[in-house]
């Protein structure tokens, strides 16, 4: 029975993660977090204040999340020297699968081990959920789902915030 419920939940999340491309206004309250980094160490969101931060809530089992990662790597490589920080907040339950995926793809930005509390605090109802924080630590843009339009919106907002 438990396996059936987990399967239903995963199917619902899978269907939701690619189909919802909702954009919200930056009215959400910013909640600080400290999360363990894959490979060791911890990162605290508030310690990065003064930088433009892109947080990607994702999971290895989500095809749209995996499709977004090469674009996020490109954005990271383009803007990191201008002050952009990208954090991948993994919502995977299987740490070994996450480690293998990260090793295969070689993601250059920090991958954090997300928690239900942090996902709930940022109202993550579908993945990928991408949130941009301005230099003051306020939410400047929130995108749910993956599409070329999402990536264009993210990159335009990041470019504007870094100026």
GROMACS .gro file of C-alpha atoms in nm:
model
  163
    1UNK     CA    1   0.000   0.000   0.000
    2UNK     CA    2   0.281   0.239   0.091
    3UNK     CA    3   0.453   0.168  -0.242
    4UNK     CA    4   0.130   0.247  -0.430
    5UNK     CA    5   0.092   0.580  -0.249
    6UNK     CA    6   0.453   0.671  -0.322
    7UNK     CA    7   0.403   0.579  -0.689
    8UNK     CA    8   0.090   0.793  -0.712
    9UNK     CA    9   0.271   1.086  -0.550
   10UNK     CA   10   0.564   1.053  -0.790
   11UNK     CA   11   0.334   1.036  -1.091
   12UNK     CA   12   0.149   1.348  -0.974
   13UNK     CA   13   0.475   1.534  -0.920
   14UNK     CA   14   0.608   1.418  -1.257
   15UNK     CA   15   0.296   1.537  -1.436
   16UNK     CA   16   0.301   1.864  -1.249
   17UNK     CA   17   0.672   1.942  -1.280
   18UNK     CA   18   0.668   1.996  -1.655
   19UNK     CA   19   0.323   2.127  -1.718
   20UNK     CA   20   0.291   2.425  -1.488
   21UNK     CA   21   0.476   2.731  -1.605
   22UNK     CA   22   0.323   2.971  -1.358
   23UNK     CA   23   0.502   3.293  -1.286
   24UNK     CA   24   0.441   3.472  -0.962
   25UNK     CA   25   0.509   3.823  -0.853
   26UNK     CA   26   0.790   3.864  -0.603
   27UNK     CA   27   0.561   3.910  -0.304
   28UNK     CA   28   0.667   3.593  -0.122
   29UNK     CA   29   0.851   3.635   0.204
   30UNK     CA   30   1.216   3.536   0.186
   31UNK     CA   31   1.294   3.261   0.435
   32UNK     CA   32   1.655   3.203   0.530
   33UNK     CA   33   1.792   2.852   0.519
   34UNK     CA   34   2.110   2.661   0.586
   35UNK     CA   35   2.144   2.340   0.389
   36UNK     CA   36   2.406   2.071   0.364
   37UNK     CA   37   2.605   2.078   0.043
   38UNK     CA   38   2.657   1.759  -0.156
   39UNK     CA   39   3.015   1.661  -0.079
   40UNK     CA   40   3.023   1.838   0.257
   41UNK     CA   41   2.987   2.178   0.413
   42UNK     CA   42   2.681   2.398   0.452
   43UNK     CA   43   2.553   2.705   0.273
   44UNK     CA   44   2.332   2.971   0.432
   45UNK     CA   45   2.120   3.181   0.197
   46UNK     CA   46   2.152   3.504   0.400
   47UNK     CA   47   2.534   3.478   0.390
   48UNK     CA   48   2.511   3.541   0.014
   49UNK     CA   49   2.331   3.875   0.051
   50UNK     CA   50   2.486   4.132  -0.182
   51UNK     CA   51   2.489   3.888  -0.472
   52UNK     CA   52   2.222   3.793  -0.724
   53UNK     CA   53   2.118   3.436  -0.640
   54UNK     CA   54   1.936   3.183  -0.855
   55UNK     CA   55   1.792   2.891  -0.657
   56UNK     CA   56   1.676   2.587  -0.852
   57UNK     CA   57   1.451   2.342  -0.667
   58UNK     CA   58   1.482   2.019  -0.866
   59UNK     CA   59   1.523   1.640  -0.854
   60UNK     CA   60   1.715   1.388  -1.063
   61UNK     CA   61   1.397   1.191  -1.145
   62UNK     CA   62   1.224   1.495  -1.301
   63UNK     CA   63   1.284   1.516  -1.680
   64UNK     CA   64   1.211   1.893  -1.707
   65UNK     CA   65   1.454   1.952  -1.420
   66UNK     CA   66   1.726   1.760  -1.600
   67UNK     CA   67   1.648   1.947  -1.923
   68UNK     CA   68   1.693   2.282  -1.744
   69UNK     CA   69   2.033   2.203  -1.594
   70UNK     CA   70   2.247   2.256  -1.909
   71UNK     CA   71   2.083   2.599  -1.946
   72UNK     CA   72   2.148   2.680  -1.581
   73UNK     CA   73   2.511   2.572  -1.618
   74UNK     CA   74   2.544   2.806  -1.919
   75UNK     CA   75   2.386   3.094  -1.726
   76UNK     CA   76   2.612   3.023  -1.428
   77UNK     CA   77   2.925   3.019  -1.645
   78UNK     CA   78   2.817   3.339  -1.824
   79UNK     CA   79   2.740   3.545  -1.513
   80UNK     CA   80   2.938   3.396  -1.221
   81UNK     CA   81   3.222   3.647  -1.261
   82UNK     CA   82   2.967   3.930  -1.244
   83UNK     CA   83   2.834   3.817  -0.905
   84UNK     CA   84   2.575   3.550  -0.983
   85UNK     CA   85   2.542   3.259  -0.742
   86UNK     CA   86   2.347   2.950  -0.851
   87UNK     CA   87   2.230   2.697  -0.592
   88UNK     CA   88   2.072   2.369  -0.694
   89UNK     CA   89   1.842   2.255  -0.412
   90UNK     CA   90   1.784   1.886  -0.470
   91UNK     CA   91   1.459   1.736  -0.345
   92UNK     CA   92   1.584   1.381  -0.409
   93UNK     CA   93   1.535   1.123  -0.136
   94UNK     CA   94   1.813   0.903  -0.278
   95UNK     CA   95   2.145   1.074  -0.206
   96UNK     CA   96   2.344   0.811  -0.400
   97UNK     CA   97   2.138   0.879  -0.716
   98UNK     CA   98   2.203   1.250  -0.670
   99UNK     CA   99   2.577   1.192  -0.626
  100UNK     CA  100   2.589   0.976  -0.940
  101UNK     CA  101   2.391   1.230  -1.147
  102UNK     CA  102   2.610   1.516  -1.027
  103UNK     CA  103   2.923   1.316  -1.110
  104UNK     CA  104   2.790   1.231  -1.460
  105UNK     CA  105   2.684   1.588  -1.543
  106UNK     CA  106   2.958   1.769  -1.347
  107UNK     CA  107   2.738   2.055  -1.226
  108UNK     CA  108   2.977   2.342  -1.143
  109UNK     CA  109   2.756   2.522  -0.890
  110UNK     CA  110   2.674   2.400  -0.538
  111UNK     CA  111   2.413   2.126  -0.501
  112UNK     CA  112   2.231   2.141  -0.168
  113UNK     CA  113   2.031   1.868   0.003
  114UNK     CA  114   1.686   2.022   0.026
  115UNK     CA  115   1.435   1.960   0.301
  116UNK     CA  116   1.058   1.949   0.309
  117UNK     CA  117   1.061   2.255   0.535
  118UNK     CA  118   1.256   2.468   0.288
  119UNK     CA  119   1.046   2.348  -0.007
  120UNK     CA  120   0.730   2.431   0.187
  121UNK     CA  121   0.863   2.773   0.292
  122UNK     CA  122   0.911   2.860  -0.077
  123UNK     CA  123   0.579   2.705  -0.181
  124UNK     CA  124   0.742   2.451  -0.411
  125UNK     CA  125   0.444   2.269  -0.556
  126UNK     CA  126   0.607   2.166  -0.882
  127UNK     CA  127   0.961   2.128  -1.002
  128UNK     CA  128   1.169   2.278  -1.130
  129UNK     CA  129   1.093   2.590  -0.932
  130UNK     CA  130   1.346   2.865  -1.001
  131UNK     CA  131   1.373   3.169  -0.776
  132UNK     CA  132   1.595   3.473  -0.829
  133UNK     CA  133   1.694   3.686  -0.531
  134UNK     CA  134   1.820   4.040  -0.584
  135UNK     CA  135   2.128   4.180  -0.409
  136UNK     CA  136   1.914   4.286  -0.112
  137UNK     CA  137   1.793   3.928  -0.065
  138UNK     CA  138   1.441   3.990  -0.193
  139UNK     CA  139   1.267   3.763  -0.441
  140UNK     CA  140   1.283   3.927  -0.784
  141UNK     CA  141   1.141   3.644  -0.998
  142UNK     CA  142   0.986   3.302  -0.949
  143UNK     CA  143   0.932   3.058  -1.237
  144UNK     CA  144   0.775   2.712  -1.214
  145UNK     CA  145   0.843   2.455  -1.484
  146UNK     CA  146   1.091   2.452  -1.767
  147UNK     CA  147   1.067   2.610  -2.109
  148UNK     CA  148   1.284   2.823  -2.333
  149UNK     CA  149   1.068   3.119  -2.224
  150UNK     CA  150   1.147   3.051  -1.857
  151UNK     CA  151   1.519   3.045  -1.932
  152UNK     CA  152   1.494   3.367  -2.135
  153UNK     CA  153   1.304   3.535  -1.849
  154UNK     CA  154   1.562   3.416  -1.596
  155UNK     CA  155   1.857   3.533  -1.799
  156UNK     CA  156   1.703   3.873  -1.874
  157UNK     CA  157   1.622   3.929  -1.506
  158UNK     CA  158   1.968   3.816  -1.393
  159UNK     CA  159   2.137   4.043  -1.646
  160UNK     CA  160   1.929   4.341  -1.531
  161UNK     CA  161   1.991   4.272  -1.161
  162UNK     CA  162   2.367   4.242  -1.206
  163UNK     CA  163   2.393   4.591  -1.362
   0.00000   0.00000   0.00000
